[in-house]
Coordinates of C-alpha atoms in Angstrom, one line a residue:
M482 CA -10.2 -15.0 -8.1
T483 CA -7.1 -15.5 -7.0
M484 CA -5.8 -15.2 -3.3
L485 CA -4.1 -11.9 -4.2
Q486 CA -7.7 -10.6 -5.5
Y487 CA -9.5 -11.9 -2.2
A488 CA -6.8 -9.7 -0.1
V489 CA -7.4 -6.6 -2.4
F490 CA -11.2 -7.1 -2.2
I491 CA -11.4 -7.2 1.5
L492 CA -9.2 -4.2 1.7
V493 CA -11.2 -2.4 -0.6
L494 CA -14.6 -3.4 0.6
P495 CA -14.9 -1.5 3.8
L496 CA -13.8 1.9 2.1
V497 CA -16.7 1.3 -0.3
S498 CA -19.4 0.6 2.3
A499 CA -18.3 3.8 4.3
A500 CA -18.7 5.7 0.9
I501 CA -21.8 4.5 0.4
I502 CA -22.8 5.1 4.0
A503 CA -21.4 8.8 4.1
L504 CA -23.1 9.4 0.8
F505 CA -26.6 7.9 0.9
L506 CA -26.9 6.5 4.3
R507 CA -26.6 8.9 6.8
R508 CA -29.9 9.2 7.9
A509 CA -31.0 5.7 7.1
G510 CA -29.1 4.2 10.3
S511 CA -31.0 0.7 9.7
I512 CA -29.7 0.2 6.0
A513 CA -26.3 1.5 7.2
A514 CA -26.1 -0.7 10.0
A515 CA -27.0 -3.4 7.6
V516 CA -24.3 -2.7 5.1
S517 CA -21.4 -2.4 7.5
V518 CA -22.4 -5.4 9.3
V519 CA -22.9 -7.7 6.2
T520 CA -19.6 -6.0 5.1
A521 CA -17.8 -7.1 8.6
A522 CA -19.1 -10.7 7.8
I523 CA -17.7 -11.1 4.0
I524 CA -14.2 -9.6 5.7
A525 CA -14.6 -12.1 8.4
V526 CA -15.1 -15.3 5.9
V527 CA -12.4 -14.0 3.3
A528 CA -9.8 -13.5 6.2
V529 CA -10.3 -17.4 7.5
I530 CA -10.5 -18.5 3.8
L531 CA -7.0 -16.6 3.0
A532 CA -5.7 -17.8 6.5
L533 CA -6.4 -21.4 5.9
H534 CA -5.5 -21.8 2.4
R535 CA -1.8 -21.5 3.2
E536 CA -0.8 -19.5 0.1
R537 CA 1.3 -16.6 1.3
F538 CA 2.4 -13.9 -1.5
E539 CA 3.5 -10.6 -2.2
A540 CA 2.6 -7.7 -4.8
S541 CA 3.0 -4.1 -5.2
M542 CA 2.7 -1.4 -7.6
E543 CA 4.2 2.3 -7.9
W544 CA 2.1 4.7 -6.6
L545 CA 4.1 8.0 -6.4
R546 CA 7.7 9.1 -8.1
L547 CA 9.2 12.3 -6.7
G548 CA 12.9 11.8 -8.4
D549 CA 14.8 9.1 -7.4
F550 CA 12.1 8.4 -4.4
V551 CA 9.4 5.9 -5.5
L552 CA 6.4 5.4 -3.3
K553 CA 4.8 1.5 -3.5
L554 CA 1.9 0.4 -2.3
G555 CA 1.7 -3.1 -2.0
I556 CA 0.7 -6.2 0.1
K557 CA 2.8 -8.8 2.0
F558 CA 0.4 -11.4 3.2
D559 CA 2.2 -14.3 5.4
D560 CA 1.6 -15.8 8.5
L561 CA 1.9 -13.1 10.5
A562 CA -0.6 -11.3 8.2
A563 CA -2.9 -14.0 8.3
L564 CA -2.9 -14.0 12.1
M565 CA -3.7 -10.6 12.4
L566 CA -6.2 -10.5 9.5
V567 CA -8.3 -13.2 11.4
I568 CA -8.4 -11.3 14.5
V569 CA -9.6 -8.1 12.9
G570 CA -12.2 -10.1 10.7
V571 CA -13.4 -12.2 13.7
V572 CA -13.4 -9.8 16.5
G573 CA -14.5 -7.0 14.1
L574 CA -17.8 -9.3 13.1
C575 CA -18.6 -10.1 16.7
I576 CA -18.5 -6.1 17.7
H577 CA -20.5 -5.0 14.6
V578 CA -23.2 -7.5 15.9
F579 CA -23.2 -6.5 19.2
S580 CA -23.6 -2.9 17.7
L581 CA -26.9 -3.6 16.4
G582 CA -28.4 -4.1 19.8
Y583 CA -26.3 -1.4 21.8
M584 CA -26.7 1.2 19.2
H585 CA -30.3 0.2 18.2
E586 CA -31.7 3.7 19.7
D587 CA -28.8 5.8 18.6
G588 CA -29.9 8.8 16.3
A589 CA -26.6 8.8 14.8
R590 CA -26.4 5.0 13.5
G591 CA -25.2 6.1 10.3
R592 CA -22.3 7.9 11.1
Y593 CA -21.4 5.2 13.9
F594 CA -21.5 2.4 11.5
G595 CA -19.8 4.6 8.7
G596 CA -17.1 5.0 11.2
L597 CA -16.8 1.5 11.8
S598 CA -16.3 0.7 8.3
V599 CA -13.4 3.4 7.8
F600 CA -11.5 1.7 10.5
M601 CA -11.9 -1.8 9.4
F602 CA -10.1 -0.2 6.0
S603 CA -7.5 1.5 8.0
M604 CA -6.9 -1.5 10.2
L605 CA -6.9 -4.3 7.2
G606 CA -4.5 -1.7 5.1
I607 CA -1.7 -1.6 8.1
V608 CA -2.1 -5.8 8.4
L609 CA -1.6 -6.0 4.8
A610 CA 1.1 -3.1 4.1
D611 CA 4.2 -4.5 2.8
N612 CA 6.1 -1.5 3.5
L613 CA 6.6 1.4 6.2
F614 CA 5.4 4.2 4.1
M615 CA 2.3 2.4 3.3
M616 CA 2.0 1.5 6.9
F617 CA 2.0 4.9 7.9
I618 CA -0.5 6.2 5.7
Y619 CA -3.0 3.6 7.0
W620 CA -1.4 4.0 10.6
E621 CA -2.8 7.8 10.2
L622 CA -6.0 6.9 9.0
V623 CA -6.6 4.7 12.0
G624 CA -6.0 7.7 13.9
F625 CA -8.4 9.4 12.2
S626 CA -11.1 6.9 12.7
S627 CA -10.4 6.3 16.2
W628 CA -10.8 10.1 16.5
L629 CA -14.0 9.9 14.9
L630 CA -15.4 7.0 16.8
I631 CA -14.3 8.2 20.3
N632 CA -16.0 11.4 19.4
H633 CA -19.3 9.8 18.6
Y634 CA -21.2 11.5 21.3
L635 CA -20.0 15.0 19.8
N636 CA -22.4 17.0 22.2
R637 CA -20.7 15.8 25.5
Q638 CA -17.7 17.7 26.1
S639 CA -15.8 14.7 27.6
A640 CA -16.2 12.9 24.7
A641 CA -15.0 15.8 22.5
D642 CA -11.9 16.4 24.9
A643 CA -11.0 12.4 24.9
A644 CA -11.2 12.4 21.2
K645 CA -9.0 15.6 20.8
K646 CA -6.4 14.0 23.5
A647 CA -6.2 10.9 21.9
F648 CA -5.5 12.3 18.2
I649 CA -2.8 15.0 20.0
V650 CA -1.2 12.1 22.0
N651 CA -0.9 9.8 19.1
R652 CA 0.6 12.5 17.0
V653 CA 3.3 12.5 19.5
G654 CA 4.3 9.3 18.9
D655 CA 3.5 9.0 15.1
F656 CA 6.2 11.8 14.7
G657 CA 9.0 9.8 16.2
F658 CA 7.5 6.9 13.9
L659 CA 7.4 9.1 10.9
L660 CA 11.5 10.3 11.7
G661 CA 12.3 6.4 11.9
I662 CA 10.7 5.9 8.6
I663 CA 12.8 8.6 6.9
W664 CA 16.1 7.7 8.4
C665 CA 15.4 3.9 7.5
Y666 CA 14.9 5.0 4.0
A667 CA 17.7 6.9 3.7
Y668 CA 20.1 4.2 5.5
F669 CA 18.6 1.3 3.3
G670 CA 17.5 3.1 0.4
T671 CA 14.0 0.9 0.9
T672 CA 11.1 0.6 3.5
N673 CA 9.9 -2.7 2.0
L674 CA 9.7 -5.4 4.7
T675 CA 10.9 -8.0 2.9
E676 CA 13.8 -6.1 1.3
L677 CA 14.8 -4.7 4.9
A678 CA 15.0 -8.3 6.5
S679 CA 17.1 -9.5 3.8
L680 CA 19.3 -6.4 3.8
V681 CA 19.9 -6.7 7.4
G682 CA 19.8 -10.5 7.8
G683 CA 21.9 -11.7 4.9
T684 CA 25.6 -12.5 4.5
A685 CA 26.9 -8.8 4.1
G686 CA 24.0 -7.9 6.7
K687 CA 24.4 -3.9 7.5
V688 CA 24.6 -2.4 11.0
V689 CA 21.4 -1.0 12.0
P690 CA 22.0 2.1 14.2
T691 CA 19.7 1.5 17.5
A692 CA 18.0 5.1 16.8
I693 CA 16.1 3.6 13.9
P694 CA 14.2 0.6 16.1
L695 CA 13.7 3.0 19.0
L696 CA 12.2 5.6 16.7
L697 CA 9.9 3.5 14.9
F698 CA 9.2 2.0 18.5
C699 CA 7.5 5.5 19.3
G700 CA 4.9 5.0 17.0
A701 CA 3.8 1.7 18.9
V702 CA 4.2 3.7 22.4
G703 CA 1.8 6.2 20.9
K704 CA -1.1 3.6 19.4
S705 CA -0.2 0.7 21.8
A706 CA -0.5 3.1 24.8
Q707 CA 3.0 2.5 26.7
L708 CA 4.6 5.1 29.5
P709 CA 4.3 7.9 29.0
L710 CA 1.9 8.0 26.0
H711 CA -0.7 5.9 27.7
V712 CA -3.1 8.8 28.8
W713 CA -5.1 8.8 26.0
L714 CA -6.5 5.1 26.3
P715 CA -8.3 5.3 29.6
D716 CA -10.0 8.8 28.4
A717 CA -11.2 7.0 25.3
M718 CA -13.8 5.0 27.0
E719 CA -15.9 7.9 26.4
G720 CA -16.9 6.6 23.2
P721 CA -19.3 3.8 22.4
T722 CA -18.8 0.6 24.4
P723 CA -18.3 -1.5 21.4
V724 CA -15.8 1.1 20.1
S725 CA -13.9 0.3 23.4
A726 CA -13.9 -3.2 22.5
L727 CA -13.1 -2.8 18.7
I728 CA -10.4 0.1 18.8
H729 CA -9.0 0.1 22.4
A730 CA -8.9 -3.8 23.0
A731 CA -8.4 -6.0 20.6
T732 CA -7.4 -4.3 17.6
M733 CA -6.2 -0.6 17.2
V734 CA -4.4 -0.9 20.0
A735 CA -2.8 -4.1 19.0
A736 CA -1.8 -2.4 15.8
G737 CA 1.7 -1.3 17.8
I738 CA 2.5 -4.7 18.9
Y739 CA 2.2 -6.1 15.2
M740 CA 3.9 -3.4 13.7
L741 CA 7.1 -4.3 16.1
C742 CA 6.9 -8.1 15.1
R743 CA 7.0 -6.7 11.4
I744 CA 10.2 -4.7 11.7
E745 CA 11.7 -7.5 14.3
P746 CA 14.4 -7.9 11.7
L747 CA 15.7 -4.3 12.8
M748 CA 16.1 -4.9 16.0
V749 CA 19.4 -4.5 18.1
P750 CA 19.9 -5.7 21.7
D751 CA 20.0 -2.0 23.1
A752 CA 16.5 -1.5 21.4
F753 CA 15.2 -4.8 22.7
T754 CA 16.3 -3.8 26.1
V755 CA 14.4 -0.7 26.3
I756 CA 11.3 -2.1 24.5
M757 CA 11.7 -4.7 27.4
W758 CA 11.7 -2.2 30.2
I759 CA 9.0 0.2 28.7
G760 CA 6.4 -2.7 28.5
T761 CA 7.5 -4.0 32.0
I762 CA 7.0 -0.8 33.9
T763 CA 3.4 -0.2 31.8
A764 CA 2.2 -3.6 32.8
V765 CA 2.9 -3.1 36.5
Y766 CA 2.0 0.5 36.4
A767 CA -1.3 0.1 34.8
A768 CA -2.4 -2.9 36.7
L769 CA -1.7 -0.2 39.9
C770 CA -4.0 2.3 38.5
A771 CA -6.8 -0.5 37.9
I772 CA -7.2 -1.2 41.4
V773 CA -8.5 2.3 42.1
Q774 CA -11.2 2.7 39.1
S775 CA -14.9 2.6 40.1
D776 CA -16.0 2.9 36.3
I777 CA -16.4 -0.6 34.8
K778 CA -14.8 0.5 31.5
K779 CA -11.7 2.2 32.9
V780 CA -10.9 -0.9 34.9
L781 CA -11.0 -3.0 31.7
A782 CA -8.9 0.2 30.0
Y783 CA -5.9 -0.5 32.5
S784 CA -6.0 -3.9 32.2
T785 CA -5.6 -3.4 28.4
L786 CA -2.9 -1.3 29.5
S787 CA -1.2 -3.6 31.4
Q788 CA -1.8 -6.7 29.0
L789 CA 0.0 -4.4 26.2
G790 CA 2.6 -4.0 28.6
Y791 CA 3.0 -7.7 29.0
M792 CA 2.8 -8.2 24.6
V793 CA 5.7 -5.5 24.2
A794 CA 7.7 -7.0 27.2
A795 CA 7.7 -10.4 25.5
F796 CA 8.8 -8.7 22.3
G797 CA 11.7 -6.9 24.0
L798 CA 12.9 -9.9 25.4
G799 CA 13.8 -11.2 21.9
P800 CA 15.0 -14.4 20.6
L801 CA 15.7 -17.4 22.6
A802 CA 18.5 -20.0 21.8
L803 CA 17.6 -23.5 22.4
S804 CA 19.7 -26.4 22.2
H805 CA 18.7 -29.6 20.4
D806 CA 20.5 -33.0 20.6
M807 CA 20.5 -34.1 16.9
G808 CA 22.3 -37.9 16.5
G809 CA 24.3 -37.2 20.0
T810 CA 25.6 -33.5 18.7
A811 CA 24.2 -30.5 20.6
H812 CA 23.0 -27.9 18.1
T813 CA 21.5 -24.4 19.4
A814 CA 19.1 -22.4 17.3
L815 CA 17.9 -19.0 18.1
V816 CA 13.8 -19.1 18.1
R817 CA 11.7 -15.9 17.7
A818 CA 10.1 -16.4 21.0
G819 CA 9.8 -12.8 21.5
V820 CA 7.8 -12.4 18.6
G821 CA 5.7 -15.4 19.1
A822 CA 4.7 -15.0 22.6
A823 CA 4.0 -11.4 21.9
M824 CA 1.6 -12.2 18.9
F825 CA 0.2 -15.3 20.8
H826 CA -1.1 -13.2 23.9
L827 CA -2.2 -10.6 21.4
M828 CA -4.5 -13.2 19.9
T829 CA -5.8 -14.4 23.1
H830 CA -6.2 -11.1 24.6
A831 CA -8.3 -10.2 21.4
F832 CA -10.8 -12.7 22.4
F833 CA -11.3 -12.2 26.0
K834 CA -10.7 -8.6 26.1
A835 CA -12.9 -8.0 23.6
L836 CA -15.6 -10.3 25.6
L837 CA -14.9 -8.4 28.6
F838 CA -15.6 -5.3 26.8
L839 CA -18.6 -6.2 25.3
G840 CA -19.9 -7.9 28.6
S841 CA -19.3 -4.6 30.4
G842 CA -21.6 -3.2 27.3
S843 CA -24.2 -5.5 28.2
V844 CA -23.9 -4.7 31.8
I845 CA -24.1 -0.9 31.1
H846 CA -27.0 -1.3 28.7
A847 CA -29.2 -3.1 31.2
C848 CA -28.3 -0.5 33.9
H849 CA -29.5 2.2 31.7
H850 CA -25.8 3.5 31.0
E851 CA -24.6 3.2 34.8
Q852 CA -20.8 2.9 34.6
D853 CA -19.9 3.0 38.5
I854 CA -19.5 -0.5 39.8
F855 CA -20.3 0.4 43.3
R856 CA -23.8 1.1 41.9
M857 CA -24.2 -2.4 40.3
G858 CA -24.2 -5.6 42.3
G859 CA -26.4 -8.4 42.1
L860 CA -26.5 -8.7 38.3
R861 CA -25.4 -12.6 38.6
K862 CA -29.5 -13.4 38.6
K863 CA -30.5 -10.8 36.5
L864 CA -28.0 -11.1 33.6
P865 CA -27.3 -14.6 33.6
L866 CA -25.6 -15.4 30.2
T867 CA -23.6 -11.9 30.5
F868 CA -22.6 -13.4 34.0
F869 CA -21.6 -16.6 32.7
T870 CA -19.5 -15.5 29.7
F871 CA -18.0 -12.3 31.6
T872 CA -16.8 -15.0 34.2
V873 CA -15.3 -17.0 31.2
G874 CA -13.7 -13.4 30.2
V875 CA -12.1 -13.1 33.8
L876 CA -10.9 -16.5 34.4
A877 CA -9.1 -16.2 31.0
L878 CA -7.5 -12.8 31.6
I879 CA -6.5 -13.7 34.9
G880 CA -4.2 -16.9 33.9
T881 CA -6.9 -19.8 34.7
P882 CA -5.5 -23.1 33.6
F883 CA -6.8 -24.7 30.6
L884 CA -8.2 -21.4 29.5
A885 CA -6.7 -19.1 26.6
G886 CA -5.1 -16.5 28.8
F887 CA -3.2 -19.4 31.1
F888 CA -1.1 -20.4 27.7
S889 CA -0.3 -17.4 26.6
K890 CA 0.5 -15.6 29.5
D891 CA 2.5 -18.7 30.7
A892 CA 4.6 -18.5 27.5
I893 CA 5.6 -15.0 28.3
L894 CA 6.2 -15.9 32.0
Y895 CA 8.5 -18.8 30.6
L896 CA 10.7 -16.3 28.1
A897 CA 10.9 -14.1 30.9
Y898 CA 12.3 -16.7 33.3
M899 CA 14.6 -18.1 30.7
K900 CA 16.1 -14.6 29.9
N901 CA 15.8 -12.0 32.8
A902 CA 14.8 -12.8 36.3
P903 CA 13.8 -9.3 37.4
V904 CA 11.6 -8.7 34.4
F905 CA 10.2 -12.3 35.6
A906 CA 9.6 -11.2 38.9
I907 CA 7.8 -8.3 38.1
L908 CA 5.4 -9.6 35.6
A909 CA 4.6 -12.4 37.9
F910 CA 3.7 -9.4 40.5
T911 CA 1.6 -8.0 38.0
A912 CA -0.4 -11.5 37.3
I913 CA -1.3 -10.8 41.3
L914 CA -2.7 -7.4 40.5
T915 CA -4.3 -8.5 37.6
A916 CA -6.4 -11.2 39.4
F917 CA -6.7 -8.9 42.3
Y918 CA -8.2 -6.2 40.4
M919 CA -10.5 -8.5 38.1
V920 CA -12.1 -10.4 40.5
R921 CA -12.5 -7.0 42.5
L922 CA -14.5 -6.0 39.5
W923 CA -16.6 -9.3 39.3
I924 CA -17.3 -9.5 43.0
L925 CA -18.7 -5.5 42.7
V926 CA -20.8 -6.3 39.9
F927 CA -22.4 -9.5 39.9
S928 CA -22.2 -10.4 43.8
G929 CA -24.7 -9.3 46.6
A930 CA -28.1 -7.3 46.0
P931 CA -28.4 -4.5 44.0
R932 CA -27.1 -1.2 44.9
S933 CA -29.1 1.0 42.8
D934 CA -32.6 1.2 41.1
E935 CA -30.6 0.9 37.6
A936 CA -29.2 -2.4 38.6
D937 CA -32.5 -3.5 40.8
H938 CA -34.7 -3.1 37.1
A939 CA -31.6 -4.8 34.7
H940 CA -32.4 -7.7 32.6
E941 CA -31.0 -9.2 29.8
G942 CA -30.4 -7.9 26.1
G943 CA -31.7 -9.6 23.0
I944 CA -29.8 -12.0 20.6
A945 CA -27.6 -9.3 19.3
L946 CA -26.2 -8.5 22.5
T947 CA -25.5 -11.8 23.8
A948 CA -24.7 -13.9 20.9
P949 CA -21.3 -12.2 20.3
L950 CA -20.6 -13.3 24.1
V951 CA -21.4 -16.6 23.5
V952 CA -18.7 -16.9 20.6
L953 CA -16.3 -14.5 22.2
A954 CA -16.4 -17.0 25.1
L955 CA -15.8 -20.0 23.4
L956 CA -12.8 -18.8 21.6
S957 CA -11.4 -17.3 24.9
I958 CA -11.5 -21.1 26.1
I959 CA -10.3 -22.9 22.8
G960 CA -7.9 -20.0 21.6
G961 CA -4.9 -21.1 23.6
Y962 CA -4.7 -24.6 22.2
G963 CA -2.3 -25.3 19.5
W964 CA -4.8 -27.6 17.4
F965 CA -7.3 -24.4 17.4
Y966 CA -5.0 -23.1 14.6
G967 CA -4.3 -26.1 12.6
G968 CA -0.8 -24.9 11.7
A969 CA -2.1 -22.2 9.7
F970 CA 0.1 -19.6 11.4
G971 CA 3.1 -21.5 12.0
G972 CA 5.4 -18.5 11.0
A973 CA 3.8 -16.1 13.4
F974 CA 4.1 -19.0 16.4
G975 CA 6.9 -20.6 15.6
G976 CA 8.5 -19.3 18.8
V977 CA 5.8 -20.4 21.3
L978 CA 5.7 -24.0 19.7
D979 CA 9.2 -24.4 19.9
L980 CA 9.0 -23.3 23.9
V981 CA 6.3 -26.1 24.2
P982 CA 8.9 -29.2 24.4
H983 CA 11.6 -27.4 26.6
A984 CA 8.8 -26.0 29.1
S985 CA 8.3 -29.4 30.2
G986 CA 11.9 -29.4 32.4
S987 CA 12.3 -27.5 36.0
A988 CA 12.1 -24.1 34.1
G989 CA 8.5 -24.9 32.8
T990 CA 7.6 -26.8 36.3
I991 CA 8.9 -23.3 38.2
V992 CA 6.7 -21.1 35.7
L993 CA 4.0 -23.6 36.1
I994 CA 3.6 -23.0 39.9
T995 CA 4.5 -19.6 39.8
S996 CA 1.2 -18.7 37.4
V997 CA -0.9 -21.0 39.9
V998 CA 0.5 -19.3 42.9
V999 CA 0.0 -15.5 41.8
L1000 CA -3.4 -16.6 40.1
V1001 CA -4.5 -18.0 43.8
V1002 CA -3.0 -15.2 45.8
G1003 CA -4.1 -12.3 43.7
A1004 CA -7.8 -13.6 43.8
A1005 CA -8.0 -14.7 47.4
S1006 CA -6.9 -11.1 48.5
A1007 CA -9.7 -9.7 46.1
F1008 CA -12.2 -11.9 47.9
F1009 CA -10.9 -11.4 51.3
V1010 CA -10.9 -7.5 50.7
Y1011 CA -14.0 -6.8 48.6
K1012 CA -17.3 -7.1 49.7
P1013 CA -20.1 -5.8 47.6
A1014 CA -20.6 -2.2 48.9
P1015 CA -21.4 1.1 48.1
A1016 CA -17.9 2.4 48.7
D1017 CA -14.6 1.2 48.3
P1018 CA -13.4 -1.3 51.2
L1019 CA -9.4 -0.8 50.1
A1020 CA -10.0 2.9 50.8
A1021 CA -11.6 2.5 54.3
K1022 CA -9.1 -0.5 55.3
S1023 CA -6.0 1.2 53.8
P1024 CA -6.5 5.1 53.0
V1025 CA -2.8 5.6 52.5
L1026 CA -2.2 2.8 50.1
F1027 CA -5.2 3.9 48.1
G1028 CA -4.2 7.4 48.2
A1029 CA -0.8 6.7 46.9
L1030 CA -2.7 4.4 44.0
R1031 CA -4.6 7.0 43.1
A1032 CA -1.6 9.9 43.1
A1033 CA 0.3 7.4 41.0
W1034 CA -2.6 7.4 38.6
A1035 CA -3.3 10.9 38.3
S1036 CA 0.2 11.8 38.3
F1037 CA 1.2 11.5 34.3
D1038 CA -2.2 13.4 33.6
R1039 CA -1.1 16.3 36.0
A1040 CA 2.2 16.4 34.9
Y1041 CA 1.3 16.7 31.4
D1042 CA -1.4 19.5 32.4
Y1043 CA 1.3 21.2 34.2
Y1044 CA 3.7 21.1 31.3
V1045 CA 1.0 22.5 29.2
E1046 CA 0.1 25.3 31.1
K1047 CA 3.4 26.1 32.7
V1048 CA 5.7 25.7 29.9
Q1049 CA 4.0 25.1 26.7
Q1050 CA 1.5 27.5 27.0
R1051 CA 4.2 30.5 28.3
F1052 CA 6.3 29.4 25.3
A1053 CA 3.5 29.9 22.6
M1054 CA 2.7 33.5 24.3
L1055 CA 6.4 34.2 23.8
L1056 CA 6.3 33.5 20.3
N1057 CA 3.2 35.4 19.9
F1058 CA 4.8 38.1 21.6
I1059 CA 7.7 37.8 19.3
E1060 CA 5.5 37.9 16.3
Q1061 CA 3.4 41.0 17.2
I1062 CA 6.3 42.9 17.9
F1063 CA 9.1 41.9 15.7
L1064 CA 7.6 40.1 12.8
A1065 CA 4.2 42.0 12.7
G1066 CA 5.5 45.2 14.0
L1067 CA 9.0 46.0 13.5
I1068 CA 9.6 44.0 10.2
V1069 CA 6.2 44.3 8.7
R1070 CA 4.8 47.5 9.6
G1071 CA 8.3 48.8 9.6
F1072 CA 9.2 48.1 6.2
A1073 CA 5.3 49.3 5.2
G1074 CA 6.3 52.3 7.0
V1075 CA 9.6 53.1 4.8
V1076 CA 7.7 52.5 1.5
G1077 CA 5.1 54.8 3.0
L1078 CA 7.5 57.6 3.4
F1079 CA 8.7 56.9 -0.2
G1080 CA 5.2 57.0 -1.0
L1081 CA 4.5 60.5 0.6
G1082 CA 8.1 61.9 -0.8
A1083 CA 7.4 60.9 -4.5
R1084 CA 3.4 62.1 -3.9
A1085 CA 4.9 65.4 -2.7
L1086 CA 6.9 66.1 -6.0
H1087 CA 3.7 65.9 -7.8
V1088 CA 2.6 69.7 -7.1
G1089 CA 1.1 70.6 -10.4
N1090 CA 3.5 73.6 -11.2
L1091 CA 5.5 73.5 -14.4
N1092 CA 8.3 75.3 -13.0
A1093 CA 9.1 72.5 -10.3
Y1094 CA 9.3 70.1 -13.3
V1095 CA 11.5 71.8 -15.2
Y1096 CA 13.6 72.3 -11.9
W1097 CA 13.4 68.5 -11.2
F1098 CA 14.0 67.5 -15.1
L1099 CA 17.5 69.6 -15.0
I1100 CA 18.4 68.1 -12.0
G1101 CA 18.0 64.6 -13.6
V1102 CA 19.8 65.9 -16.6
V1103 CA 22.9 66.9 -14.7
G1104 CA 22.6 63.6 -12.7
L1105 CA 22.7 61.7 -15.7
W1106 CA 25.8 63.6 -16.9
A1107 CA 27.8 63.1 -13.8
F1108 CA 27.2 59.3 -13.8
A1109 CA 28.1 59.1 -17.4
S1110 CA 31.3 61.0 -17.3
G1111 CA 32.4 59.2 -14.3
V1112 CA 32.2 62.1 -11.7
L1113 CA 29.7 60.1 -9.6
T1114 CA 30.5 56.3 -9.5
F1115 CA 28.4 53.4 -7.3

């Protein structure tokens, strides 16, 4: 098989798996699980083979023609696609294996694993798409599979509401995305990613309207849960914990970042600036919200929002001009540092955030589905392997030196320091908050004595629950080192790799010191404030601050609820009134009434009397004569 055939094979394989499960294995949960896991394993192996083979290719075929409009389906496999493919494959396999243990007693395992296969098919389609139209098709399929998996516990009203919320909010962003695609096609005559880069970057490059990249960015705002469309992600924690790890930590929400990196040639300075500030504000806002959460999964959900903000901000910082001394002559080159830093953090974040979500799943499973961190405690001794791997994930997330998160976070901070001082300051403050709320979570879950019967009787799960934690913990340690990637993704990480030799100067030293200081300040503050207790110490020590943070957390949902109730619902009622009175009443029933009157008049003429018919006949003859002779004209 050629590498292209391998790519097509792993794209189609999960669709075949989902079809087999849906048609034949819906009530055979164990077999459905085996089919889905084997499929994920094949995808992971082939993804690594494709990445390491170093062959990069493009291919497409015509799928639909409407006049001059041609819709093609194709594959674009470059270093960026190879990197994302490995993330989806490897992390997806770990989560599939974890699901074997976590969902072992679930009565709807067939539907669950079928949904995972649909998601893998949809996500791989986004990764391999060579044009924006094809990407949008799979983009919507990802939204569908997300709705399906969030709503797995369909008898629970909160899960049904969360699934609908995720679906509706994402459609808002996707509408802007679709408008951007249409405008892009109208302006350039193509949506092929390679052709767009050539048109914009060539010698006769076209000027890109700012609205095109900003409309395309709307899709990322929805999928990657940026302000103001972030409200769906915390509620999506109603789905099974492995779903939270797969869709809402490592892959689906990362699709928005990946899409931005794909359309980077279309970006203009104003678009970069807007994207940078939206990402920065999302990062700090979500970190503040995480501080007041008591649900272990919602703490991690807001952490995901914050880290996605980091990635979006990194992309928005854009390229970086680096000076090189070549033979005594200074040369300046633009490095795609924003893309490199964003994708580098996306990679490391996929490892340690999937680890943290699966670790929280191990905790929830051990505590009989208890999710309140103030009802946990003392789990360090009861879940030693989970404790160790979860600790690695926490340390990686808060940027502990020599772990994966340290390198990717510092790459973003270095880029921010070189490009925008206010953004650098805000992201550094966000790093303090990150260390604070993650150490808070770690203390309340694992330290002290058990604060509930569920925590007191907790015990470690089987190998299906623990083996993925070990693998992801290892990746969270080594995933930040350049040698780990072996140069297989140079095109995706080129910007970051070029930053390394320049980070040894004064700027690199300042960023390194800042990174260590914010880590120590945030972690030390959490140790000072939090002791394992049945209530939140921050609420007791600083009720005003705690109340303000909770108000900020709830403000967006309250604003949307107010809008729906007071504006949208009343507008819908007005439209309903107009429809009932004018359309259905005056127009539909009015015309029906006029026709009815003509019917009554015509029916009155048929009286069954020959004399009456003779009179009507004579009147008709006179009328016809008058019209024919010109006496009557119309």
